[in-house]
mmCIF file of C-alpha atoms and ligand atoms in Angstrom:
data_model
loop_
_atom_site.group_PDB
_atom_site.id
_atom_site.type_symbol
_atom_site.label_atom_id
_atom_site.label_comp_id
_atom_site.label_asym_id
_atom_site.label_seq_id
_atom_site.Cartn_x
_atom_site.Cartn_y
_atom_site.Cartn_z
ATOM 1 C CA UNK R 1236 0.000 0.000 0.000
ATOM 2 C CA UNK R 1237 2.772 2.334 0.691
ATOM 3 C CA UNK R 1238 3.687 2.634 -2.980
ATOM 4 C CA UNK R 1239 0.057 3.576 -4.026
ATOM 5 C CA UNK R 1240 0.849 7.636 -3.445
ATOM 6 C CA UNK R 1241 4.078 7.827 -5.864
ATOM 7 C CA UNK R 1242 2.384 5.426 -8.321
ATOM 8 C CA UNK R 1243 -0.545 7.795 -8.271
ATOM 9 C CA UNK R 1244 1.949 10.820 -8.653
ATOM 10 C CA UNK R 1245 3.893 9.071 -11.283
ATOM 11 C CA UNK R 1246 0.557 8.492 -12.971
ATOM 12 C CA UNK R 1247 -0.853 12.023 -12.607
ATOM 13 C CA UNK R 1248 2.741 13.303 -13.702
ATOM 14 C CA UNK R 1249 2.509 11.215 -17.118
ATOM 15 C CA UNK R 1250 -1.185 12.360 -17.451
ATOM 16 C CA UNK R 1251 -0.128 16.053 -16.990
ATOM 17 C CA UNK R 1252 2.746 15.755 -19.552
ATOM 18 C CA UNK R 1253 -0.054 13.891 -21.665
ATOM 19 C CA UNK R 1254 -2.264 16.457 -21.558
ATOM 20 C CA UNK R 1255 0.706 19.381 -21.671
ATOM 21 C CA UNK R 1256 0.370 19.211 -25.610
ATOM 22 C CA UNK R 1257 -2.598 18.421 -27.314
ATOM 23 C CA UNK R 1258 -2.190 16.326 -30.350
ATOM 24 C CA UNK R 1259 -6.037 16.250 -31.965
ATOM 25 C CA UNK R 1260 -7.975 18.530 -33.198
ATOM 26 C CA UNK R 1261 -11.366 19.397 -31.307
ATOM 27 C CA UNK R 1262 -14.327 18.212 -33.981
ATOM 28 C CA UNK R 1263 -15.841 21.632 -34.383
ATOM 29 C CA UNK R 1264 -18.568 19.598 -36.888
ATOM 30 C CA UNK R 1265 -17.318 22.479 -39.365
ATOM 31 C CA UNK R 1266 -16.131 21.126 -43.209
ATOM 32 C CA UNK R 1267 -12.648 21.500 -44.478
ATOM 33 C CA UNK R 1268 -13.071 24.592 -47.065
ATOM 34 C CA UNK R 1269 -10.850 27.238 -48.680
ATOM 35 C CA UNK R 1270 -12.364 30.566 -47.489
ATOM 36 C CA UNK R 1271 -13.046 32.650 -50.810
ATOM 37 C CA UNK R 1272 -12.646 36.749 -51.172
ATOM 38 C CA UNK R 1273 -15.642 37.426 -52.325
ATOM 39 C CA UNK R 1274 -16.740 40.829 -53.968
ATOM 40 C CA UNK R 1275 -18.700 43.477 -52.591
ATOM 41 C CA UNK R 1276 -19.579 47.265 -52.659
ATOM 42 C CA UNK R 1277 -18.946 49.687 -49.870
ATOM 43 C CA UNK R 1278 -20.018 53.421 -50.426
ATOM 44 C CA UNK R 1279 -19.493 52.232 -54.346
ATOM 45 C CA UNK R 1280 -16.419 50.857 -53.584
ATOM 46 C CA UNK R 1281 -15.558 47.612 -55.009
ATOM 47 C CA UNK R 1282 -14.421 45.923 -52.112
ATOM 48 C CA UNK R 1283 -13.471 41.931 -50.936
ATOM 49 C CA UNK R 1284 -14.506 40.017 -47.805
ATOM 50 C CA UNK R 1285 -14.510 36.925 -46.750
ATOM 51 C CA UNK R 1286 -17.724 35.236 -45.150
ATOM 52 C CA UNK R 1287 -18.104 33.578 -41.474
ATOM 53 C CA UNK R 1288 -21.524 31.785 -40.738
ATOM 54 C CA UNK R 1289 -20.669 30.329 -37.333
ATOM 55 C CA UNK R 1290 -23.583 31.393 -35.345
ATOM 56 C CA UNK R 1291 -23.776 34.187 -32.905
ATOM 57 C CA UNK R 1292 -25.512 36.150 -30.487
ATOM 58 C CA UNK R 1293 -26.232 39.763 -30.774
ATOM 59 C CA UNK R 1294 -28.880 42.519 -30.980
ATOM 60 C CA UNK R 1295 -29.164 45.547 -33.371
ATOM 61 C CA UNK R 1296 -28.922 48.209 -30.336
ATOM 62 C CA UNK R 1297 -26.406 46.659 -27.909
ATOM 63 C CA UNK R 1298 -24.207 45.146 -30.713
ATOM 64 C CA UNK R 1299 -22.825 41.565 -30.619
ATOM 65 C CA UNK R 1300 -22.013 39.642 -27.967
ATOM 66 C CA UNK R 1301 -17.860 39.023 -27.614
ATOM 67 C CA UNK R 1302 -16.649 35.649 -25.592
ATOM 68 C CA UNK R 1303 -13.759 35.908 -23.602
ATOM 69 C CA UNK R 1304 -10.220 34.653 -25.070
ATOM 70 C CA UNK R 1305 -7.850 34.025 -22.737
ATOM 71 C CA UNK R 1306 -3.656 34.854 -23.649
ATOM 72 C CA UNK R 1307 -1.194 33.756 -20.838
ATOM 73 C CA UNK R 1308 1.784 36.707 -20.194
ATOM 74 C CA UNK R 1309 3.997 36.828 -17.410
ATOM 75 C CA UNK R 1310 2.682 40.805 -16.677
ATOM 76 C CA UNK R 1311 -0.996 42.133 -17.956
ATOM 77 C CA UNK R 1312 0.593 43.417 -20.966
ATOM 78 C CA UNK R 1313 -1.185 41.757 -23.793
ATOM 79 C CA UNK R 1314 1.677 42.769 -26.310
ATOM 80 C CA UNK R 1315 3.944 41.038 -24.166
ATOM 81 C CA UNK R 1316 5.465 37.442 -24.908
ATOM 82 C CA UNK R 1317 2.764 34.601 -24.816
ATOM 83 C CA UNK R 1318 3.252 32.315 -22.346
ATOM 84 C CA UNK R 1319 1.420 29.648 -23.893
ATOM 85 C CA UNK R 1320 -1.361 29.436 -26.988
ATOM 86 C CA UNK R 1321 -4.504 30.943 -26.232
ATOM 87 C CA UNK R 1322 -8.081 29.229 -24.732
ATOM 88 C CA UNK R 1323 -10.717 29.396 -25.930
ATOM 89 C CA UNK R 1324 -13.846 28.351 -23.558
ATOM 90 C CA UNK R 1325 -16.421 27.920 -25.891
ATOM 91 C CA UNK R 1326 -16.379 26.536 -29.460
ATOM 92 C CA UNK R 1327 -18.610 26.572 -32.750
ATOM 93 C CA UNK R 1328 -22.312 25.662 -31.650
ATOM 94 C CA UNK R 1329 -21.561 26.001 -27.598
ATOM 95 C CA UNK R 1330 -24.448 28.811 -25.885
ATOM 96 C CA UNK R 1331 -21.934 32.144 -25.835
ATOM 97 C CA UNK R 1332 -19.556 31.129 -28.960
ATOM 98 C CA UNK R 1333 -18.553 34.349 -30.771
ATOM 99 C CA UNK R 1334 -16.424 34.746 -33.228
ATOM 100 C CA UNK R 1335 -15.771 38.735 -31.505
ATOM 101 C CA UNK R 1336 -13.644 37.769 -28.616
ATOM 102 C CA UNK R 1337 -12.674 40.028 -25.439
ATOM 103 C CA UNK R 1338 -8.937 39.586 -24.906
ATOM 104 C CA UNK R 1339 -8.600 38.322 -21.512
ATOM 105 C CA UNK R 1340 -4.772 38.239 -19.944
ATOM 106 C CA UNK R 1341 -3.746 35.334 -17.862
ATOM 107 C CA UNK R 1342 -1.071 36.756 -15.786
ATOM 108 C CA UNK R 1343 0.790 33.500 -14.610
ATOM 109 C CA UNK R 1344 3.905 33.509 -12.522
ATOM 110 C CA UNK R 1345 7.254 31.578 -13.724
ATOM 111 C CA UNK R 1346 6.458 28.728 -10.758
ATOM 112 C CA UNK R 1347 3.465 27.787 -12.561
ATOM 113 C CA UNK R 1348 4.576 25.427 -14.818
ATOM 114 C CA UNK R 1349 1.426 23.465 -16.813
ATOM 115 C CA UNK R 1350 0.115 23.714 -20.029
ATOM 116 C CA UNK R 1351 -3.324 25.210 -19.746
ATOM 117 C CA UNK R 1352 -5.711 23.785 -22.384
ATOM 118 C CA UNK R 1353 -8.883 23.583 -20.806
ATOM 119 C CA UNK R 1354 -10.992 26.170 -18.800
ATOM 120 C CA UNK R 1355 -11.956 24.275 -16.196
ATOM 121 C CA UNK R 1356 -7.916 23.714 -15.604
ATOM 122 C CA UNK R 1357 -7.888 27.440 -15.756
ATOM 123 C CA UNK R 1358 -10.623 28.110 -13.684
ATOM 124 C CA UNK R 1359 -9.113 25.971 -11.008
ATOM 125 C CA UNK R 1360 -5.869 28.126 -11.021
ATOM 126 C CA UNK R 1361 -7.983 31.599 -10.857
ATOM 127 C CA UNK R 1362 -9.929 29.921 -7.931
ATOM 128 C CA UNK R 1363 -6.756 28.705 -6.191
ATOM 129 C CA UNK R 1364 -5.174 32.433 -7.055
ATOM 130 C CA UNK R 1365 -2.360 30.807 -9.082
ATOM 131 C CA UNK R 1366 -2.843 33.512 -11.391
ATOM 132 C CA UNK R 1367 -4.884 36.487 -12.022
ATOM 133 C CA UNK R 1368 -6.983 37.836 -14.946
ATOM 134 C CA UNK R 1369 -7.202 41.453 -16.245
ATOM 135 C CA UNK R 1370 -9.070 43.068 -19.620
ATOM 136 C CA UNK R 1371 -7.326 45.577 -21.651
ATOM 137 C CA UNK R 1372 -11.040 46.230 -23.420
ATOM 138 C CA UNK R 1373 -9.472 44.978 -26.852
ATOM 139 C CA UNK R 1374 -11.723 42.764 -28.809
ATOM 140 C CA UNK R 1375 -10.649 40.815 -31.799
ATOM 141 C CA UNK R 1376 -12.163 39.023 -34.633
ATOM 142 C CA UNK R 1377 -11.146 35.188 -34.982
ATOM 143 C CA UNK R 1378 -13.501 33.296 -36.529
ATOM 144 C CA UNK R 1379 -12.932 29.499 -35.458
ATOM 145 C CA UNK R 1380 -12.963 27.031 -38.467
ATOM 146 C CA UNK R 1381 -12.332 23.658 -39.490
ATOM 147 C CA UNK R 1382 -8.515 22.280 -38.718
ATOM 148 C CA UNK R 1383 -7.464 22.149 -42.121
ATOM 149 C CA UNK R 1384 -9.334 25.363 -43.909
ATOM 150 C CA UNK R 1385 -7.193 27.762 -45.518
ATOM 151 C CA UNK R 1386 -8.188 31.274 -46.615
ATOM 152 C CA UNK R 1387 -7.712 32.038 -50.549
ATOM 153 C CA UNK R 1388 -5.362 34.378 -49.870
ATOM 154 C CA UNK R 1389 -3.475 33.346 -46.143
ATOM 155 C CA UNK R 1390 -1.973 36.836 -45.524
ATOM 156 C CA UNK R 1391 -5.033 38.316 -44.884
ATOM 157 C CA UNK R 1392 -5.043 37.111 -41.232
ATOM 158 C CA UNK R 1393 -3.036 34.763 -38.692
ATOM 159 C CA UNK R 1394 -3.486 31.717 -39.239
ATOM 160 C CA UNK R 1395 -3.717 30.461 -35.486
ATOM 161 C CA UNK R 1396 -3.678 27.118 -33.211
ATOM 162 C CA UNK R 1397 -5.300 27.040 -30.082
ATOM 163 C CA UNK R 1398 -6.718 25.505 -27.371
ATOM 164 C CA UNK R 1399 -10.225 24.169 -26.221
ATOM 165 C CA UNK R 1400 -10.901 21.477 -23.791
ATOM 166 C CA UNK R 1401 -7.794 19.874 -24.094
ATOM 167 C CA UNK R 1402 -8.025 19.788 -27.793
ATOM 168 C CA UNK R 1403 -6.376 21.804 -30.443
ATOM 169 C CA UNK R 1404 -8.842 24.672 -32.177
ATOM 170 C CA UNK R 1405 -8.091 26.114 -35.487
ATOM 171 C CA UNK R 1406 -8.841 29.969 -36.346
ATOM 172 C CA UNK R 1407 -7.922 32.827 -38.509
ATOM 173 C CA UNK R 1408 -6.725 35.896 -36.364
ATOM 174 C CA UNK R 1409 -8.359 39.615 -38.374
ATOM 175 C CA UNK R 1410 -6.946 41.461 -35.297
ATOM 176 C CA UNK R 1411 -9.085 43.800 -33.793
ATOM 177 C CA UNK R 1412 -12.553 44.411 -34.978
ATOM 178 C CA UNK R 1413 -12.780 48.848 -36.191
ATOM 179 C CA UNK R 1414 -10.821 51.353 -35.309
ATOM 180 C CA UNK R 1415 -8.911 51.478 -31.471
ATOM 181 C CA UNK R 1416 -8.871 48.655 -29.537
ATOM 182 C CA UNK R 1417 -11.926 47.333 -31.619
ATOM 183 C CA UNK R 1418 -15.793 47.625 -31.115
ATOM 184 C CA UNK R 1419 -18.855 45.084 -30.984
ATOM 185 C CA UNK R 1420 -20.886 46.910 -32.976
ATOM 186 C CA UNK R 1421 -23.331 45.024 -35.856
ATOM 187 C CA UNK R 1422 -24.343 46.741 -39.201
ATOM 188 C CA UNK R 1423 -26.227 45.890 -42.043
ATOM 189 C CA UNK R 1424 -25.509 43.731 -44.929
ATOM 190 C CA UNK R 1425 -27.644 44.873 -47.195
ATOM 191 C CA UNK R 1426 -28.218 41.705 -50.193
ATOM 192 C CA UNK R 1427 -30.090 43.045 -53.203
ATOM 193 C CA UNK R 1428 -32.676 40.702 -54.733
ATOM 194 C CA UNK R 1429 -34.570 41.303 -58.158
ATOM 195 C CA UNK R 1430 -38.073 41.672 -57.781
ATOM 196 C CA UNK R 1431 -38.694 38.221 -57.842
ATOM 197 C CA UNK R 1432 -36.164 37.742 -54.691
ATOM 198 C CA UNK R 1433 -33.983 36.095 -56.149
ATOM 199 C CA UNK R 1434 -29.930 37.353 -55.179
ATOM 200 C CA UNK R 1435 -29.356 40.115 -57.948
ATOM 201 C CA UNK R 1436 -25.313 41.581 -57.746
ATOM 202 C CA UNK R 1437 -22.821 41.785 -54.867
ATOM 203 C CA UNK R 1438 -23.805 42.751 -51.531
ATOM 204 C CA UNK R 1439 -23.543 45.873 -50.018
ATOM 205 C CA UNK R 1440 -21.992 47.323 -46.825
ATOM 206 C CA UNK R 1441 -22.062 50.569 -45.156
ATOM 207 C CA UNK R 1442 -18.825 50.746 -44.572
ATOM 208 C CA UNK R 1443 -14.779 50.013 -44.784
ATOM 209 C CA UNK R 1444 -12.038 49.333 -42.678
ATOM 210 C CA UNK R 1445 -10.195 52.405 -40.505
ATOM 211 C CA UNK R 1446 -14.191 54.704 -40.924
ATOM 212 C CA UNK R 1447 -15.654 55.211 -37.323
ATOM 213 C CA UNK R 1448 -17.516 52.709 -36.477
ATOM 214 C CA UNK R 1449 -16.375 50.219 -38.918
ATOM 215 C CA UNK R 1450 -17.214 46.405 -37.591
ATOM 216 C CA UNK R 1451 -16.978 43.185 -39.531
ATOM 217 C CA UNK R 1452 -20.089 42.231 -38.204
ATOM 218 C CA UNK R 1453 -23.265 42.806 -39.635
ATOM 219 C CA UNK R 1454 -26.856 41.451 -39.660
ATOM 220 C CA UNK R 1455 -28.077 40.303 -42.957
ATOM 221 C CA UNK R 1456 -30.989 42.676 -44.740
ATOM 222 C CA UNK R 1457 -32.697 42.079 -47.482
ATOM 223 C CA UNK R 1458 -33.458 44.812 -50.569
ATOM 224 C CA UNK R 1459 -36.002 43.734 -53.187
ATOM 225 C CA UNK R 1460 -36.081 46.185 -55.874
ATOM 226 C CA UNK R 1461 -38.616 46.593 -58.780
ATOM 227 C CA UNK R 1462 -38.991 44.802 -62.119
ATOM 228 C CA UNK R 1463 -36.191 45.328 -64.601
ATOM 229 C CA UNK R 1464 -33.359 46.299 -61.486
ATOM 230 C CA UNK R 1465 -29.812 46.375 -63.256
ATOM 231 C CA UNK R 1466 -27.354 43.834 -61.383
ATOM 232 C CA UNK R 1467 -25.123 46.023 -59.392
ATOM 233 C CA UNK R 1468 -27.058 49.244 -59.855
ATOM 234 C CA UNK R 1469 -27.161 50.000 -56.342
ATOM 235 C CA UNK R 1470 -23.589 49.805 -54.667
ATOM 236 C CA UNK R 1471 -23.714 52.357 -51.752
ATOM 237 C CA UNK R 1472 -25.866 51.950 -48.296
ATOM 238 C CA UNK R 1473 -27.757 55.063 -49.349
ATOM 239 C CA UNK R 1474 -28.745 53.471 -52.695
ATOM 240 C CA UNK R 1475 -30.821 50.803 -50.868
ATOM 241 C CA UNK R 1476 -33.686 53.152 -50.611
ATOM 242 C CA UNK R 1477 -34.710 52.160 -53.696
ATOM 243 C CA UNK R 1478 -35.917 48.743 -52.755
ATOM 244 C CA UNK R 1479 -38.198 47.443 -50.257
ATOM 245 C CA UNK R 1480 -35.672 46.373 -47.001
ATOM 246 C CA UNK R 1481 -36.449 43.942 -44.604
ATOM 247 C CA UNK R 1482 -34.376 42.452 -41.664
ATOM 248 C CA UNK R 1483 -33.735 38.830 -41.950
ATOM 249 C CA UNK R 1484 -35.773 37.356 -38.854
ATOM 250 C CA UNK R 1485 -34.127 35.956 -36.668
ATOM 251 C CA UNK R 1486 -31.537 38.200 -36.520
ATOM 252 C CA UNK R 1487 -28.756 36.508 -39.041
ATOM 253 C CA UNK R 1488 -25.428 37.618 -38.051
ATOM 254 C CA UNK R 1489 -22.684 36.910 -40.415
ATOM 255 C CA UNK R 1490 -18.764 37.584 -40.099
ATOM 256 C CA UNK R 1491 -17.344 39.555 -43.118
ATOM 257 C CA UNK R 1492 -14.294 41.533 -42.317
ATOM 258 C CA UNK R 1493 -13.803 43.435 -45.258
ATOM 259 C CA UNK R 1494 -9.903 42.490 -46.247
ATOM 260 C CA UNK R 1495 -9.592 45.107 -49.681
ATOM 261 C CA UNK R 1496 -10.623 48.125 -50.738
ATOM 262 C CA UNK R 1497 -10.661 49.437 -54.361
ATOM 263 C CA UNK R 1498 -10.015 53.040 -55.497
ATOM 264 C CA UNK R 1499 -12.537 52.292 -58.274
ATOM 265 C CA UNK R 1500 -16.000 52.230 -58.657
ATOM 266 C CA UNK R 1501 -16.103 49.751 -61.541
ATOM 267 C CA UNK R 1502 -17.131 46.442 -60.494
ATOM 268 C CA UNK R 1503 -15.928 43.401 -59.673
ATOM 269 C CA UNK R 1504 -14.486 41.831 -62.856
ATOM 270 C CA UNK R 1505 -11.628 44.491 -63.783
ATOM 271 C CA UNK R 1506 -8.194 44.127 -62.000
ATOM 272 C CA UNK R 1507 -8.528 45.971 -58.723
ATOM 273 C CA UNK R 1508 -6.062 48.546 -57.395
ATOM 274 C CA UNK R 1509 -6.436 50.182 -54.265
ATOM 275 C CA UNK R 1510 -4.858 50.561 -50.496
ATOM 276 C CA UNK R 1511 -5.909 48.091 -48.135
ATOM 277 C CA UNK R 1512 -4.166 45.209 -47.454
ATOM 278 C CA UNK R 1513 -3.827 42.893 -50.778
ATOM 279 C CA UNK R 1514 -3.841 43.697 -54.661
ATOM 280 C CA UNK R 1515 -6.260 42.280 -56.914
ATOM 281 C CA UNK R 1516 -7.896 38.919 -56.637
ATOM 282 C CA UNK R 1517 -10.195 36.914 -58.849
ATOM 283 C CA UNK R 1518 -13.929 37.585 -59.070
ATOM 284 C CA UNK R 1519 -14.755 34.701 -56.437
ATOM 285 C CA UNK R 1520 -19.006 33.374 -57.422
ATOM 286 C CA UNK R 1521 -19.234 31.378 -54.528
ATOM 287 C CA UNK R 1522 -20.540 34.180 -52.132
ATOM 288 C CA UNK R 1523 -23.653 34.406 -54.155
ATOM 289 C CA UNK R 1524 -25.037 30.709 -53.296
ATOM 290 C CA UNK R 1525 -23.603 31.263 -49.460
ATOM 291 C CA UNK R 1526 -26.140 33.890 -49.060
ATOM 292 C CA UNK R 1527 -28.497 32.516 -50.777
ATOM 293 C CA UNK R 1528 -28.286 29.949 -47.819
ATOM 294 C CA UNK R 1529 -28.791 31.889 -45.789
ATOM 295 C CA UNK R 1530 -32.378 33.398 -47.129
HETATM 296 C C1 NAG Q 886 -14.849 42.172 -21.573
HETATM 297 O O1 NAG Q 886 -14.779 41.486 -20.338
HETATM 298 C C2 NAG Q 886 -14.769 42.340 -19.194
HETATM 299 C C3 NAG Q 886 -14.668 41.464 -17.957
HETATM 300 O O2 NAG Q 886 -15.714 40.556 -17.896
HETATM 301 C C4 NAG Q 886 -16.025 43.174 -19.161
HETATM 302 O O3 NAG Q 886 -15.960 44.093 -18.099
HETATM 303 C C5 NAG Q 886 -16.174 43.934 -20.484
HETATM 304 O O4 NAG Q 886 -17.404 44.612 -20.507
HETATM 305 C C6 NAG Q 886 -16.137 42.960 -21.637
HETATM 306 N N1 NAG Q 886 -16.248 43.693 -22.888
HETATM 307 C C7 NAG Q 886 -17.128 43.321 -23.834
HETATM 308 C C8 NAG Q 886 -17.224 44.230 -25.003
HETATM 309 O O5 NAG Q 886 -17.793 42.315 -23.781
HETATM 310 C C1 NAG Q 887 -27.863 32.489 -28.213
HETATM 311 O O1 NAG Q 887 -28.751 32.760 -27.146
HETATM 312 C C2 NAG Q 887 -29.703 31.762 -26.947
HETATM 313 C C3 NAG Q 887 -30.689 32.251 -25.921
HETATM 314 O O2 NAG Q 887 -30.008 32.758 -24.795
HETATM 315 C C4 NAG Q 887 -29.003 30.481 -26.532
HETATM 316 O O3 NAG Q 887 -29.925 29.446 -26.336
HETATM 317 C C5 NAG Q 887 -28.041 30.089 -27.639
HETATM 318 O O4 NAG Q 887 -27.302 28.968 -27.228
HETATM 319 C C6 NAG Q 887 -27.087 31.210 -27.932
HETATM 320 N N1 NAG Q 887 -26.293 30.862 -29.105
HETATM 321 C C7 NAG Q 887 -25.003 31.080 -29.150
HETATM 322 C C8 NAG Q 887 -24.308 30.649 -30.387
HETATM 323 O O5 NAG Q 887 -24.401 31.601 -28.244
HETATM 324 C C1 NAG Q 888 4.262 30.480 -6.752
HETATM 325 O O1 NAG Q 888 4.871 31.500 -5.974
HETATM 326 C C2 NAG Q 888 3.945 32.240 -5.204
HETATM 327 C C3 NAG Q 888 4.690 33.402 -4.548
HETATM 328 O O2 NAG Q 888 5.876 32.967 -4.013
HETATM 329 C C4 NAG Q 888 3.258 31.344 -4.197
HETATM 330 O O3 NAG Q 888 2.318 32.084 -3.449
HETATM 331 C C5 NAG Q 888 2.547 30.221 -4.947
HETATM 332 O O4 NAG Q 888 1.983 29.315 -4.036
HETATM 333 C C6 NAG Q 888 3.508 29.486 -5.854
HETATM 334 N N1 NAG Q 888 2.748 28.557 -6.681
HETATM 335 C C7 NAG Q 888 3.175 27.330 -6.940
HETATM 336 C C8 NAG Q 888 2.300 26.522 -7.861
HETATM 337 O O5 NAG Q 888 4.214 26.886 -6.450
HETATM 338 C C1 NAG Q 889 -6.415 17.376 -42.183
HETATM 339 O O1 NAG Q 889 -5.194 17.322 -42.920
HETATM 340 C C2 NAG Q 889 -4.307 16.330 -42.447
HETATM 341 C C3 NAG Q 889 -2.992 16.513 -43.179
HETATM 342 O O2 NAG Q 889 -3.216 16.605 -44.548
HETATM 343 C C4 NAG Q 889 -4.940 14.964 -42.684
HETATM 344 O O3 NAG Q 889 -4.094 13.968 -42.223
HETATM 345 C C5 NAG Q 889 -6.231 14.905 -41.904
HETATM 346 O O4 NAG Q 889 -6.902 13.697 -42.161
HETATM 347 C C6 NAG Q 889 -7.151 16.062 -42.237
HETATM 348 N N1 NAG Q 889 -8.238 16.061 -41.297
HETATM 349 C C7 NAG Q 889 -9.501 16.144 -41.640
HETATM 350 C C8 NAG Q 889 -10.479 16.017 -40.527
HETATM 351 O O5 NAG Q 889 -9.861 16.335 -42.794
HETATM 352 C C1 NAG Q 890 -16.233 49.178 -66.262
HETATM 353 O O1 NAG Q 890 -15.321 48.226 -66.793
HETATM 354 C C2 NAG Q 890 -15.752 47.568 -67.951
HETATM 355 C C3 NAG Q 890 -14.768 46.477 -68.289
HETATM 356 O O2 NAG Q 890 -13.458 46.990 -68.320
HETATM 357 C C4 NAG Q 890 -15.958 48.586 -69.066
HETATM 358 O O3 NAG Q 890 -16.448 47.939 -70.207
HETATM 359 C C5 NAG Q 890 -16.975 49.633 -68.605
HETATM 360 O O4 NAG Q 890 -17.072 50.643 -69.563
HETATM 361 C C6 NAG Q 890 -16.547 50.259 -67.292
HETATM 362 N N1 NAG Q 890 -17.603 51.110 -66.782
HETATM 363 C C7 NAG Q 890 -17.379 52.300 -66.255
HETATM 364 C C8 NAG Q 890 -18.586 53.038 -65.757
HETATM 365 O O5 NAG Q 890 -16.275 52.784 -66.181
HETATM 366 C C1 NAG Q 891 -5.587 54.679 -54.414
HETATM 367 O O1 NAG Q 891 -5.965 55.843 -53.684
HETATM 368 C C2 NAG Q 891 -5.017 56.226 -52.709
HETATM 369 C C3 NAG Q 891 -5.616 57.376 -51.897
HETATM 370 O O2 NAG Q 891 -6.162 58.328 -52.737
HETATM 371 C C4 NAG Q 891 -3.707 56.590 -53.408
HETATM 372 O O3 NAG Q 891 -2.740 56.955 -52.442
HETATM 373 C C5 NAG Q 891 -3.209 55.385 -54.190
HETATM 374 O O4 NAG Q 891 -2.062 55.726 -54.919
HETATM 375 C C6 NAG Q 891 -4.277 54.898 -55.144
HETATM 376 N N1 NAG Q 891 -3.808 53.655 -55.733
HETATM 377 C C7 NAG Q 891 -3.899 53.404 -57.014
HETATM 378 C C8 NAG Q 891 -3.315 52.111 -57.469
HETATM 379 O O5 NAG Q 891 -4.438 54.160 -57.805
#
């Protein structure tokens, strides 16, 4: 009996080194894709994004709501060298998931030595007072996807491994959602229909990248417009006024941080040039049956 103790330590020591480094990927249920740039209009704009369905909660006054993501630092600097990968506590499909996350720093001192994968690990440590949390208000937009999804083009975010419940999580880091240390505000998508409702041109959005208020996050709005509507006739937010709009009930929240922006006007199919980010990319039809989805 008097070897039961150290067996159970060796045991627990091997399980802790086990669990140290994930190998496997959680099973988020999500399929293995390459994320598309598709095109849009912003203030007529031609402009790319890239679409995120994971569902989400969120209300047109108090904006989305952001889960927390937790980054392990020695101080509370969140700039500071990572300790560790980041947790997430909830994935794809759990009550609270959110692609908008609210950085959340894990100050841990040097003594404390595991791998934390799991909240409830984590939770045991902030119970004990093994380490302490703070929030530098920063929220950032990492949508989580399949393990082996790419994006079309891979420099327009991180391309990030993390944890959740002792798994490994894939997702694709935007950095911080508008302007300052980000904002959880949702916007409308506006997708134009012809006036038999059926998806007529790109979709538009009220707004780009570094304009107050600008949010990747937006709540999908119909616009049917009348017999004999030109495709791509309407590519500002103002325009819409010239259909009939109506709010997609329940509220469908989609994820479409807006990744170029042209200096032209002129549509989709001519070379691109512009300022943000990447040059020009090819005329991607895929977003088209996505929304369409979504209807
Ligand atoms: C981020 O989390 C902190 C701590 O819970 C909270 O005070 C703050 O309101 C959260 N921010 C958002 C936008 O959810
Ligand atoms: C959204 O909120 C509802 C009601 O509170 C909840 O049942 C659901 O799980 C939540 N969904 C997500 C993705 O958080
Ligand atoms: C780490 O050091 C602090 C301060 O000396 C101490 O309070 C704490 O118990 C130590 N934690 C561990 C896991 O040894
Ligand atoms: C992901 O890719 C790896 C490496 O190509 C492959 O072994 C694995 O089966 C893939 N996983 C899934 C779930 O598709
Ligand atoms: C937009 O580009 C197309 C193809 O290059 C061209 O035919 C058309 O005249 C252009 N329209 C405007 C308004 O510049
Ligand atoms: C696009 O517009 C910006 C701002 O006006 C300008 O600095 C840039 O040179 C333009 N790019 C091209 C390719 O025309």
């Amino acid at each position: 009996m008097k070897y039961t103790t150290p067996m159970k330590s060796i045991f627990l020591l091997f399980a802790a080194a086990f669990a140290a480094e994930p190998t496997t990927y959680f099973n988020t249920g999500l399929t293995s894709q390459v994320y598309s740039r598709n095109d849009g209009w912003a203030e007529d704009k031609a402009i790319k994004v890239y679409t995120f369905t994971n569902p989400m909660n969120g209300t047109a006054q108090t904006g989305l709501v952001a889960a927390p993501i937790y980054v392990f630092r020695r101080d509370t600097d969140p700039k500071s060298t990572p300790v560790q990968k980041n947790l997430i506590p909830v994935a794809p499909g759990d009550p609270g998931y959110s692609d908008l996350w609210n950085v959340t720093v894990v100050t841990v001192p040097a003594n404390v030595t595991d791998v934390i994968t799991s909240y409830s690990q984590l939770a045991t440590l902030i119970t004990s007072k093994q380490v302490t949390l703070s929030y530098p208000n920063v929220l950032v937009n990492c949508p989580v996807v399949h393990q082996n999804s790419t994006l079309d083009t891979p420099s327009d975010a991180k391309d990030v491994t993390g944890y959740y419940n002792g798994q490994l999580v894939h997702y694709f880091d935007f950095g911080v959602n508008g302007a300052g240390n980000g904002n959880n505000n949702l916007e409308k998508v506006y997708v134009i229909l012809d006036s038999t409702g059926n998806p007529s041109g790109n979709h538009v959005f009220p707004g780009i990248p570094g304009e107050d208020g600008y949010t990747a996050f937006w709540y999908v709005t119909t616009v049917t417009t009348k017999p004999g509507y030109v495709a791509n006739t309407i590519t500002s937010s103002g325009a819409t006024s010239q259909g009939t709009q109506n709010v997609k009930m329940p509220l469908t929240i989609v994820n479409c941080p807006v990744v170029f922006v042209s200096n032209s006007s002129n549509g989709s199919t001519n070379t691109m040039t512009g300022t943000t980010k990447n040059g020009a990319s090819q005329f991607a039809p895929s977003f088209l049956a996505l929304i369409a989805l979504l209807l």
